[in-house]
mmCIF file of C-alpha atoms and ligand atoms in Angstrom:
data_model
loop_
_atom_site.group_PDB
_atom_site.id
_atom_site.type_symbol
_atom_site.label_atom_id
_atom_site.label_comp_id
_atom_site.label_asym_id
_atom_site.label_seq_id
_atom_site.Cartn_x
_atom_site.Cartn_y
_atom_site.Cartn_z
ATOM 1 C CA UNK A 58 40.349 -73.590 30.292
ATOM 2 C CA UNK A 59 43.899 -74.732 30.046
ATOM 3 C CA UNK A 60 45.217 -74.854 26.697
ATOM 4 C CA UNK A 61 45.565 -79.036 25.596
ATOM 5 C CA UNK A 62 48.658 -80.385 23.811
ATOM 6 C CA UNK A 63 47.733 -80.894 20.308
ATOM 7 C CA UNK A 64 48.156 -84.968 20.485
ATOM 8 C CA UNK A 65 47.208 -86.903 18.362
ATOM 9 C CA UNK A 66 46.110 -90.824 19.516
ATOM 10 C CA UNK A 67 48.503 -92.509 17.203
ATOM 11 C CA UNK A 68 51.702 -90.037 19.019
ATOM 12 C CA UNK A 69 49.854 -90.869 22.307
ATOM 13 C CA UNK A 70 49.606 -94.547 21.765
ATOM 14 C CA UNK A 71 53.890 -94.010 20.847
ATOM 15 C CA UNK A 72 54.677 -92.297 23.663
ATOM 16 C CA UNK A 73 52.948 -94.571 26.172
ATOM 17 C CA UNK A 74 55.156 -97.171 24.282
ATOM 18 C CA UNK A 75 58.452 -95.365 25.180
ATOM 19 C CA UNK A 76 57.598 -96.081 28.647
ATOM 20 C CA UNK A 77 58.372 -99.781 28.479
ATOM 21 C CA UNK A 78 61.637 -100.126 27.160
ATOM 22 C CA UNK A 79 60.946 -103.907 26.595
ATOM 23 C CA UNK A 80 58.250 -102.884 23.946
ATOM 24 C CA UNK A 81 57.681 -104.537 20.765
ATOM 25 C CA UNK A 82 55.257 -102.142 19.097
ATOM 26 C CA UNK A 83 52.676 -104.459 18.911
ATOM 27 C CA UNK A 84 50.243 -103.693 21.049
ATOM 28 C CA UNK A 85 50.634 -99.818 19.409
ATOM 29 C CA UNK A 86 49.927 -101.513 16.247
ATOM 30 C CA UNK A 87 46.691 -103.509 17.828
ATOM 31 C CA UNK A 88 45.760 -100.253 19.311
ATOM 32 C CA UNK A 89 46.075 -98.237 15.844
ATOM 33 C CA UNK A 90 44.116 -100.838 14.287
ATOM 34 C CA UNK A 91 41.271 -100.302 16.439
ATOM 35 C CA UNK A 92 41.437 -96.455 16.304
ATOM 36 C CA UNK A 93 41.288 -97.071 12.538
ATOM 37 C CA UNK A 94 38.259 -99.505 12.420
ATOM 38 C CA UNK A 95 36.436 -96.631 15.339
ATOM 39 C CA UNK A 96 37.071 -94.165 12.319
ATOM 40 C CA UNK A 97 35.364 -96.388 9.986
ATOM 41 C CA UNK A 98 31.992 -97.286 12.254
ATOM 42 C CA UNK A 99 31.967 -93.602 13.570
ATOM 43 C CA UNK A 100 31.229 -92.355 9.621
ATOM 44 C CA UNK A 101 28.979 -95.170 8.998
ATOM 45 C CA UNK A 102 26.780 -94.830 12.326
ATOM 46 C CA UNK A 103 26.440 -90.756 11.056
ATOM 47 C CA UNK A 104 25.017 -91.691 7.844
ATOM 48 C CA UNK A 105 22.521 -94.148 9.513
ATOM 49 C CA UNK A 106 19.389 -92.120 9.126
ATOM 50 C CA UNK A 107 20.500 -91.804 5.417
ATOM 51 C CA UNK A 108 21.613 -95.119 3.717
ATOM 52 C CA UNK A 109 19.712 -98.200 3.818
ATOM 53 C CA UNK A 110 21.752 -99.733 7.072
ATOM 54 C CA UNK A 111 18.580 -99.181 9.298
ATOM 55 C CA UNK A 112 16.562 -102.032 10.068
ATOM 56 C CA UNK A 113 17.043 -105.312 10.970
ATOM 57 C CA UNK A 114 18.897 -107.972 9.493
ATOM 58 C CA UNK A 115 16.288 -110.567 10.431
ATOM 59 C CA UNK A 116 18.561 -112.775 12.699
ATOM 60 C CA UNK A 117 19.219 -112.677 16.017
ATOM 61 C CA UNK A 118 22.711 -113.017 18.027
ATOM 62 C CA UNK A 119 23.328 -115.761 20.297
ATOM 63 C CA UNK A 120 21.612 -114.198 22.959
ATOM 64 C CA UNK A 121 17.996 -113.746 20.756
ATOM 65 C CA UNK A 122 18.561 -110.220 20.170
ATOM 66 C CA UNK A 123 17.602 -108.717 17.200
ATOM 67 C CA UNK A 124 20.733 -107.922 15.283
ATOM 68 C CA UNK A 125 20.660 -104.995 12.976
ATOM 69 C CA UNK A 126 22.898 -104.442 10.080
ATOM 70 C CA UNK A 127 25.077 -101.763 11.989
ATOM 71 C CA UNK A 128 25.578 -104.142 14.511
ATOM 72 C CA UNK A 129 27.580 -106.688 11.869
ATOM 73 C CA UNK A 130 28.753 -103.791 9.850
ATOM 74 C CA UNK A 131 30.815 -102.528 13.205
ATOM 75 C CA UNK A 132 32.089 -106.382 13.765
ATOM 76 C CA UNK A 133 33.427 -107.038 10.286
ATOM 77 C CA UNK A 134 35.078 -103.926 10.038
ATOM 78 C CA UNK A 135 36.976 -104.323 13.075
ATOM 79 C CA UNK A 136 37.748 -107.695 12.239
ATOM 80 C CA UNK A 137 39.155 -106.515 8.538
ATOM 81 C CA UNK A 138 41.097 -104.274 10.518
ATOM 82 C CA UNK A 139 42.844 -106.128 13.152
ATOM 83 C CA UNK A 140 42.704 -109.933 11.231
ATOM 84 C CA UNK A 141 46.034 -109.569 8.995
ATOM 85 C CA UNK A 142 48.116 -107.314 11.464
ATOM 86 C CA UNK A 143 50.037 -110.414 13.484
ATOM 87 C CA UNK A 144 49.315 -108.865 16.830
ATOM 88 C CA UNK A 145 46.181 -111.330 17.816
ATOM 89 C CA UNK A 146 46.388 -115.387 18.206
ATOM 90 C CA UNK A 147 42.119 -115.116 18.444
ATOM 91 C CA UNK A 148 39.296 -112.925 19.220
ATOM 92 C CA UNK A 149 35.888 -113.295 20.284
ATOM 93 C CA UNK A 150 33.033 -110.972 19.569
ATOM 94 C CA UNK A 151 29.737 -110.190 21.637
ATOM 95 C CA UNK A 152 28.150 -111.270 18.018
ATOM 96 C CA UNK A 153 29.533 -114.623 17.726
ATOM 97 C CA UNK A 154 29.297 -117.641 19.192
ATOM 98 C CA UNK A 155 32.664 -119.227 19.349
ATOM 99 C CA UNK A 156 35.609 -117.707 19.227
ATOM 100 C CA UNK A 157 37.380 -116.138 15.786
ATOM 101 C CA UNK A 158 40.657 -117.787 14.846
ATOM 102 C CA UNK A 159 42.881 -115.376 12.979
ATOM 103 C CA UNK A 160 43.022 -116.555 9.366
ATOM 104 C CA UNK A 161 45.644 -119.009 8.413
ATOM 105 C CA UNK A 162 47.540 -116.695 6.118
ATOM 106 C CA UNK A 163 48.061 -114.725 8.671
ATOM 107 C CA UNK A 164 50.942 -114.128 11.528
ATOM 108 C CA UNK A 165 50.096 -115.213 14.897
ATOM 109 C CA UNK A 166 50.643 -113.206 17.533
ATOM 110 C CA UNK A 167 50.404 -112.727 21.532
ATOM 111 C CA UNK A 168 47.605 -110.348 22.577
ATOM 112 C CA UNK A 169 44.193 -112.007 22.699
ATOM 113 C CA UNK A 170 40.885 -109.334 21.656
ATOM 114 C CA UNK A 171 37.160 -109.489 22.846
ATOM 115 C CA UNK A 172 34.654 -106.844 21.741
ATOM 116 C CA UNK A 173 31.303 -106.016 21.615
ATOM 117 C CA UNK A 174 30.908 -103.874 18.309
ATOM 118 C CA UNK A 175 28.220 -101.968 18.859
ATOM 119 C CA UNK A 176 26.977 -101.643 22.452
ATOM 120 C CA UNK A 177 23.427 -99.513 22.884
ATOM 121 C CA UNK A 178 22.323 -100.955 19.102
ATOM 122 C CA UNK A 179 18.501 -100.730 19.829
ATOM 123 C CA UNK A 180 19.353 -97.088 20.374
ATOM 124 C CA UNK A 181 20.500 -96.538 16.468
ATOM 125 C CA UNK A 182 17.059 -95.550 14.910
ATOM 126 C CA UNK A 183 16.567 -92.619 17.740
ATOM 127 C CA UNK A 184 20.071 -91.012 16.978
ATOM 128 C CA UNK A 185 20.865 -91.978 20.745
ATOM 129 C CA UNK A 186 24.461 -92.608 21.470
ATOM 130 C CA UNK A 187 25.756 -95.900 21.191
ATOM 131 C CA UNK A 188 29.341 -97.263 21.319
ATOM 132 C CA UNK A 189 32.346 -99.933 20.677
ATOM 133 C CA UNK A 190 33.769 -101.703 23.303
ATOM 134 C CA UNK A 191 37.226 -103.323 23.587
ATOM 135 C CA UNK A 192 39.437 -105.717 25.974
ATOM 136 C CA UNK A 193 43.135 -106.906 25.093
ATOM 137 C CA UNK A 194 45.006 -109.421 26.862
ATOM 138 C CA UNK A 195 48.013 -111.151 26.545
ATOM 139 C CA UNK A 196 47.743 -114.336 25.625
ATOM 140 C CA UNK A 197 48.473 -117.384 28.129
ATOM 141 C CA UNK A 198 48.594 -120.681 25.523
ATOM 142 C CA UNK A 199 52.238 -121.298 23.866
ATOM 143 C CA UNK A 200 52.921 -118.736 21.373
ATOM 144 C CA UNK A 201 52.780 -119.242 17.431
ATOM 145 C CA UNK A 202 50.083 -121.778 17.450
ATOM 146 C CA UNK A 203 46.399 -120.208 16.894
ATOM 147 C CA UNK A 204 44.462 -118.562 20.289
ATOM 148 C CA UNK A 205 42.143 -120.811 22.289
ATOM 149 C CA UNK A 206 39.160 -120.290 24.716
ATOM 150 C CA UNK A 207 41.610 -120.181 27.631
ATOM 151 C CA UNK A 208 43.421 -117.339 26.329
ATOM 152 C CA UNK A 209 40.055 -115.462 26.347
ATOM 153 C CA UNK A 210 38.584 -116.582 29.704
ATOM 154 C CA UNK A 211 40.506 -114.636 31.515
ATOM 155 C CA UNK A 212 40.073 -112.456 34.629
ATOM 156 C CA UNK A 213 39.346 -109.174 34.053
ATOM 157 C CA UNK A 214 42.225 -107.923 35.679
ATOM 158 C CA UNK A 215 44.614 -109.363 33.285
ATOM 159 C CA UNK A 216 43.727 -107.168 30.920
ATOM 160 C CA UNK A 217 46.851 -104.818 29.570
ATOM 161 C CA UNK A 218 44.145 -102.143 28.207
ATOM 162 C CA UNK A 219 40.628 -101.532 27.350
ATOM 163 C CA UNK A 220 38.718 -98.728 25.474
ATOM 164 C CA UNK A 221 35.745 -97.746 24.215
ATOM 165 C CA UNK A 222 34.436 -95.261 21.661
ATOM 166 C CA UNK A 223 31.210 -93.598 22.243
ATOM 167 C CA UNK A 224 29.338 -93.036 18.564
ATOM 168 C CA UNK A 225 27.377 -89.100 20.119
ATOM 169 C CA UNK A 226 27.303 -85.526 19.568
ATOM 170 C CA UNK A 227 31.065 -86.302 18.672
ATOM 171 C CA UNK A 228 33.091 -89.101 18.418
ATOM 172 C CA UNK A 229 35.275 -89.892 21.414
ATOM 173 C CA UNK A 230 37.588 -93.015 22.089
ATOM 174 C CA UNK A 231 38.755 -93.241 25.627
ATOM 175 C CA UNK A 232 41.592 -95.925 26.532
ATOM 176 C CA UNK A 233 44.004 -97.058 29.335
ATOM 177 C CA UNK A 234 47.064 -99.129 28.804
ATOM 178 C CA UNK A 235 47.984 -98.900 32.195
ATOM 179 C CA UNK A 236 49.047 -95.007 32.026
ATOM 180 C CA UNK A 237 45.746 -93.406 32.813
ATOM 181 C CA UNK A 238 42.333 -92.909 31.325
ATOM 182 C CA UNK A 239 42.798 -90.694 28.234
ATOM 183 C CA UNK A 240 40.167 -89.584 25.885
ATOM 184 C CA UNK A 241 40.429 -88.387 22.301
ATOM 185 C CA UNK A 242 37.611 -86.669 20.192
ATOM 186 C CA UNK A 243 37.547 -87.631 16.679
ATOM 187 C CA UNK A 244 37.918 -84.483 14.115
ATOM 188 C CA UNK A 245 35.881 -85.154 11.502
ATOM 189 C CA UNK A 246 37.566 -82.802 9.166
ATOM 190 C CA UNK A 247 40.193 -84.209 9.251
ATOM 191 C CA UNK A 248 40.060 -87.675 10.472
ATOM 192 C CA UNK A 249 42.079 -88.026 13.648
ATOM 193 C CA UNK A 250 41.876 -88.510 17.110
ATOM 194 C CA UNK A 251 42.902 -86.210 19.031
ATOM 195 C CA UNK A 252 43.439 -85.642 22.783
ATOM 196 C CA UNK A 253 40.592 -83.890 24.325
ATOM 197 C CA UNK A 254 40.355 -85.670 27.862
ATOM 198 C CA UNK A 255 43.730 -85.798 29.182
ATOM 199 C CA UNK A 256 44.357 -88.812 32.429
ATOM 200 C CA UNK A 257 40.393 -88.783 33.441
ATOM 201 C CA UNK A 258 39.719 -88.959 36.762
ATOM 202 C CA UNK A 259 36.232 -89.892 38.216
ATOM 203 C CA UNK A 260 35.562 -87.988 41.020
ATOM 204 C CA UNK A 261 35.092 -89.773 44.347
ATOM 205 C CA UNK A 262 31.299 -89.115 44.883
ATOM 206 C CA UNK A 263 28.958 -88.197 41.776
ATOM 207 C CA UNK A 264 24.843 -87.265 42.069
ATOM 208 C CA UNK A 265 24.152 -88.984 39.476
ATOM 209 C CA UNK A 266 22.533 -92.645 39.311
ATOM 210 C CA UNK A 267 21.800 -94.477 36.255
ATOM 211 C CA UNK A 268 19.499 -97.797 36.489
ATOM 212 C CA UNK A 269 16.797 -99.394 34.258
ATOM 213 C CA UNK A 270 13.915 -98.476 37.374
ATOM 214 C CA UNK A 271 11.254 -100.293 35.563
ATOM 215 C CA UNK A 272 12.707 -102.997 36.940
ATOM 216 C CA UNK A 273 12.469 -102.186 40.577
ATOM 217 C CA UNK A 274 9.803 -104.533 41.564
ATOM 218 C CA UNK A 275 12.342 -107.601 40.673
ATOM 219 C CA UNK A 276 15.642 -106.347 43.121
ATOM 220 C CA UNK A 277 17.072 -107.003 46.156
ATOM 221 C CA UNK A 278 15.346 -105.281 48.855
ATOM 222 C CA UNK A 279 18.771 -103.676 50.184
ATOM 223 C CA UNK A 280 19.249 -102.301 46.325
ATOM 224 C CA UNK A 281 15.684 -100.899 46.812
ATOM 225 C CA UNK A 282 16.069 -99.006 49.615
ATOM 226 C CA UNK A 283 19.403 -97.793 48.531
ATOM 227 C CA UNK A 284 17.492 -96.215 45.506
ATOM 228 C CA UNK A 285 15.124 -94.455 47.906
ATOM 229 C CA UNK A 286 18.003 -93.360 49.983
ATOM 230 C CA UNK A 287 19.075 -91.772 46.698
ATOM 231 C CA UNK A 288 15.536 -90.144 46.510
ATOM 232 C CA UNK A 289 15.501 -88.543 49.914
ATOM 233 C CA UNK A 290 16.852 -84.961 50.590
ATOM 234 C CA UNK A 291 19.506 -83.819 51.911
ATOM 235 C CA UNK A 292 21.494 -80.936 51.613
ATOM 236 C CA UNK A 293 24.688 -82.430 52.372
ATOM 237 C CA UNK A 294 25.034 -85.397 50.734
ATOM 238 C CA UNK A 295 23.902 -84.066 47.215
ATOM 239 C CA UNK A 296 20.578 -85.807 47.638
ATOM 240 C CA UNK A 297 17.893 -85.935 45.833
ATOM 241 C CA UNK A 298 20.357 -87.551 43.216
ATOM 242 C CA UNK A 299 19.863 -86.856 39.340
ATOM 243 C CA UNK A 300 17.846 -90.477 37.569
ATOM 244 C CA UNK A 301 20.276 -90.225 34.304
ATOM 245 C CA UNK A 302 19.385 -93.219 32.046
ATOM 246 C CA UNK A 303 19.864 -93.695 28.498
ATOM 247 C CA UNK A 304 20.131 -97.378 27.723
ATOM 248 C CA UNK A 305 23.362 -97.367 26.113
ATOM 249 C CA UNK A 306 25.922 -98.340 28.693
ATOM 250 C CA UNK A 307 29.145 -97.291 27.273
ATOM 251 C CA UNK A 308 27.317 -93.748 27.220
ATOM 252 C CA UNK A 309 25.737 -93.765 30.697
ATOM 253 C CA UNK A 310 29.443 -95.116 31.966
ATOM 254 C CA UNK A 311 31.112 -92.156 29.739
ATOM 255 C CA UNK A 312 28.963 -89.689 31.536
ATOM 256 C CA UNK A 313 29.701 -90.691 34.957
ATOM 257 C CA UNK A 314 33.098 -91.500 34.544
ATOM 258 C CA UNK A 315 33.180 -87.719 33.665
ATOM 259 C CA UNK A 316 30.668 -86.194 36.228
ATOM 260 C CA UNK A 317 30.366 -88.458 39.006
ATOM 261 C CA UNK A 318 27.965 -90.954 39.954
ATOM 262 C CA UNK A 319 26.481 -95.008 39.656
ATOM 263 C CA UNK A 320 25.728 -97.253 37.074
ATOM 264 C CA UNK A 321 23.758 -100.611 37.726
ATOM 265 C CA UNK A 322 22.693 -103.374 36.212
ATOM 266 C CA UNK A 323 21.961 -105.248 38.925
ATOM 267 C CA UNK A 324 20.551 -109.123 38.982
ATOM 268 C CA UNK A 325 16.924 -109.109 39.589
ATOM 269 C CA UNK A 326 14.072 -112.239 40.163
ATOM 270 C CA UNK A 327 13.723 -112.626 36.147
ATOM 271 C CA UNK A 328 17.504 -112.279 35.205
ATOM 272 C CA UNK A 329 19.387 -113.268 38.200
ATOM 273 C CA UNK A 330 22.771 -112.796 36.121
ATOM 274 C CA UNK A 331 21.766 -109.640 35.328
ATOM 275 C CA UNK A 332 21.409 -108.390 31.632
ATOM 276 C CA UNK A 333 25.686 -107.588 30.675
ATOM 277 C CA UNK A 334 28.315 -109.645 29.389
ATOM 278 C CA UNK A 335 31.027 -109.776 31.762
ATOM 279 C CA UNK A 336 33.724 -110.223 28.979
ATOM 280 C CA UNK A 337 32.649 -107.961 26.273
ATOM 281 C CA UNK A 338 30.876 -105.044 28.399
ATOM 282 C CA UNK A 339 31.666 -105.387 32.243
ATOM 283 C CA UNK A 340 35.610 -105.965 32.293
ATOM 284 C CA UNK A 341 36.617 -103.745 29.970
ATOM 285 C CA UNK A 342 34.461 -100.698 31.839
ATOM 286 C CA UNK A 343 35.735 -102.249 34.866
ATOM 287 C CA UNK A 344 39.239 -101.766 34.309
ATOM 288 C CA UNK A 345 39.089 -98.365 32.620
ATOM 289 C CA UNK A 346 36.927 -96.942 35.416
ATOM 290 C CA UNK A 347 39.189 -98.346 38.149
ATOM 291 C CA UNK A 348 42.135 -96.872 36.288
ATOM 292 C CA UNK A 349 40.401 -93.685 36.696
ATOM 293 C CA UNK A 350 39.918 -94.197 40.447
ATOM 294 C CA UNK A 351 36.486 -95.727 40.462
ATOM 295 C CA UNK A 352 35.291 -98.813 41.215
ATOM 296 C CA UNK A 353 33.530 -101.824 39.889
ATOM 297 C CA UNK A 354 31.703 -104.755 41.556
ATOM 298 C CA UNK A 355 29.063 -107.512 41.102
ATOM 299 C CA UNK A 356 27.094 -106.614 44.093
ATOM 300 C CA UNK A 357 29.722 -109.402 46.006
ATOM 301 C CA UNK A 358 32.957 -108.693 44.530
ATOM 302 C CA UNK A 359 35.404 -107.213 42.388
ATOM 303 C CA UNK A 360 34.056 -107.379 38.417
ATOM 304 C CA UNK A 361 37.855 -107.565 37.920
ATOM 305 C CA UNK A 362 38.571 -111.021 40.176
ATOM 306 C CA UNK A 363 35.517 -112.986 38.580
ATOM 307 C CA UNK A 364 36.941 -116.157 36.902
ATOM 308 C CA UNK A 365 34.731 -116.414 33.926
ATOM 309 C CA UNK A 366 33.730 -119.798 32.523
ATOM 310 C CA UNK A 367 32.137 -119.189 29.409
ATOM 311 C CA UNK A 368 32.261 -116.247 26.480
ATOM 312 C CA UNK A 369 28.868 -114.866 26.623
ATOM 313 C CA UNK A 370 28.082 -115.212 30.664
ATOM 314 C CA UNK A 371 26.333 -111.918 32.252
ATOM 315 C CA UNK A 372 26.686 -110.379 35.433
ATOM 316 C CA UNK A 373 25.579 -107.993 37.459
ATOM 317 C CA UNK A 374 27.659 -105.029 38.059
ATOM 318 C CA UNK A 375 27.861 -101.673 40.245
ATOM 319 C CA UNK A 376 29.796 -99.299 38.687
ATOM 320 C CA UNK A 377 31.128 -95.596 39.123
ATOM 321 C CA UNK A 378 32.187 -92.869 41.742
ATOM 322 C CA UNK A 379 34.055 -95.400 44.833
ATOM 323 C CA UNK A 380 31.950 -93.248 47.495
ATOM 324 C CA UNK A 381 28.865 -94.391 45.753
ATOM 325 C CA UNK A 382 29.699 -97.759 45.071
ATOM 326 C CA UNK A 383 30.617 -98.612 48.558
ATOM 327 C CA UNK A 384 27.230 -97.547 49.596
ATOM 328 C CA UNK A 385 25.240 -99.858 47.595
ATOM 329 C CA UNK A 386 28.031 -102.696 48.814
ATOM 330 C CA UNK A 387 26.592 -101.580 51.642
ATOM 331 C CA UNK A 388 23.175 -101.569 51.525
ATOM 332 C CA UNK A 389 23.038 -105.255 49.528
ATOM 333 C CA UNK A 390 24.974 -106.717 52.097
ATOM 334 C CA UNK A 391 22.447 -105.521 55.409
ATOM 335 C CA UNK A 392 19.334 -107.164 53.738
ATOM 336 C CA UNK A 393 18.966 -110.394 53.535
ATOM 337 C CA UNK A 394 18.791 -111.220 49.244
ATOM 338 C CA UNK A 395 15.408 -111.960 48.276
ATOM 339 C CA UNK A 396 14.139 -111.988 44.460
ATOM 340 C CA UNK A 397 10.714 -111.489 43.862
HETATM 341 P P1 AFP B 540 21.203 -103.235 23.106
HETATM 342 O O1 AFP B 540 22.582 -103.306 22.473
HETATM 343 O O2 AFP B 540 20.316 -104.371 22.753
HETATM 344 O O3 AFP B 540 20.557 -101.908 22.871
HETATM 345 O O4 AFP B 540 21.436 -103.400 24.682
HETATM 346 C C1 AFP B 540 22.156 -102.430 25.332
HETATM 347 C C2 AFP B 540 22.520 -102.890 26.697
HETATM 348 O O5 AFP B 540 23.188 -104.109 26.670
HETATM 349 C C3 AFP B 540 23.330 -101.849 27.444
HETATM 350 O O6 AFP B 540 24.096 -101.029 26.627
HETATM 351 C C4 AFP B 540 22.306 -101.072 28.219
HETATM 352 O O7 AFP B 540 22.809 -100.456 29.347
HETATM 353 C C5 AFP B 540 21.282 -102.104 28.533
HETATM 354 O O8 AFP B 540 21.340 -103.049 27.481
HETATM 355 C C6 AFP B 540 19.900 -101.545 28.634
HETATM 356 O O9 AFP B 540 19.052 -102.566 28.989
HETATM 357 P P2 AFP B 540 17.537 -102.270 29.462
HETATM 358 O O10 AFP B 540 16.805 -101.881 28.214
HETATM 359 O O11 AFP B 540 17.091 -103.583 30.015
HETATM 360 O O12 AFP B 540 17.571 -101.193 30.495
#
């Protein structure tokens, strides 16, 4: 194995600065901040089992799910981190409504943060991975006056970088900011990222797929017999593919991103928007899995190009190895889309 530079995220996040001249170190900063709050949520979500955080809080998010206390835990503390640093004019979080103006004590600045805190939370009592996810864009509204909802509905491919940290057998936050896909495991010792993953690439065609199947009576008929194209053998192609499903999307993404393959959440008769939140979940994956030379669609389109009109909307979304999402592009688009 070739021997990694010992880098640490906060001399990675530098040097990736040092690449734009025109820099102000604030986006560093944001990214820092972040690193810091992962820190934070990666030591509380290991003593889960043992402190009274399990169980629910007895409210539900916006959406009706049931919100346990890690869930608001992981959203205030990234909130306490990032609210007083002057590098965000508003945020909005998968666990609140509206969106979160930066307190008025506080510096305004130009980048613009959505998040979902803790993606895969029904996992938590089972010790099953779960994850953060993040998005950062620049702001479009006239600086030094507080973010709007414009700044935040923004197309995914405006984004100037996205991350996520999966909570697993380790700690790992993987980012872009436009220089690659980079991954960095957390040393719990002593309490820094550091670079394990160096510019991720995900390889062209995976044999993995990764899809809720319980739901296969509700799809599109093309989606269906793209599944049982995955089932059949062949030598060649790498088929019978591996069924890899753990109900934790940033950790099913993670693993393909790294091995090859498909994740779908596709629209089906009961949820024809599909189950994931296009601005907390979808665009940030998006845009870190196309940095690493994969792809990411809707069934239709590009997740990237969809002009979003509200904070919380779903989607449905393809996303993986290029080779593999091009074939279930393919096989939607020959049948004719019927829900039942
Ligand atoms: P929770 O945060 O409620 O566990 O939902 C996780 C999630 O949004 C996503 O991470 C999973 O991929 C997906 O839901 C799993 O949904 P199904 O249970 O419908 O397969």
């Amino acid at each position: 194995m070739p021997q990694l530079k010992f880098m640490t995220l906060a001399r990675h996040i530098i040097e990736g600065e040092k690449l734009h001249p025109e820099a102000t170190g604030e986006l560093s900063k944001l990214l820092h901040d972040l690193s810091l709050a992962a820190k934070v949520i990666s030591l509380e979500v290991n003593k889960a089992g043992l402190a009274d955080i399990l169980g629910f809080t007895g409210n539900s998010n916006i959406h009706g799910d049931q919100v346990k206390k890690l869930d608001m835990y992981a959203h205030d503390m990234i909130f306490r981190a990032i609210d007083h640093g002057g590098h965000l004019c508003v945020m909005a979080s998968e666990e609140e409504e509206d969106i979160i103006h930066i307190p008025d004590k506080f510096k305004i600045g130009k980048y613009v943060l959505l998040f979902d805190p803790l993606d895969g939370s029904s996992n938590i009592d089972a010790n099953i991975s779960i994850g953060t996810i993040f998005s950062i864009y620049r702001r479009i509204t006239s600086d030094g006056k507080p973010g709007t909802l414009e700044d935040c509905l923004q197309q995914g491919i405006k984004q100037v970088a996205a991350g996520y940290i999966v909570y697993g057998s380790s700690t790992i936050l993987v980012y872009t900011a436009g220089h690659g896909v980079h991954g960095f495991t957390l040393d719990p010792s002593f309490g820094e990222f550091i670079l394990s993953h160096e510019n991720i690439r995900c390889p062209k065609k995976g044999t993995i797929y990764s899809i809720n199947e319980g739901n296969y009576k509700y799809w599109h008929p093309g989606l269906k017999k793209y599944i049982k194209y995955l089932q059949e053998e062949d030598e060649a192609t790498g088929r019978p593919y591996s069924t890899r499903y753990i109900g934790s999307m940033v950790a099913d993404i993670h693993r393909n991103l790294l091995y090859g393959g498909i994740f779908m959440y596709p629209a089906d008769s009961r949820h024809p928007e599909g189950k994931l939140r296009l601005m907390y979940e979808c665009n940030p994956m998006a845009f870190i899995v196309e940095a690493a030379g994969g792809k990411a669609i809707n069934g239709e389109k590009r997740i990237l190009e969809i002009q979003p009109d509200s904070l919380h909307q779903k989607t449905p979304i393809f996303i993986g190895s290029e080779d593999d999402i091009k074939m279930v592009e393919d096989y939607m688009r020959k049948e004719e889309k019927v829900l039942n």
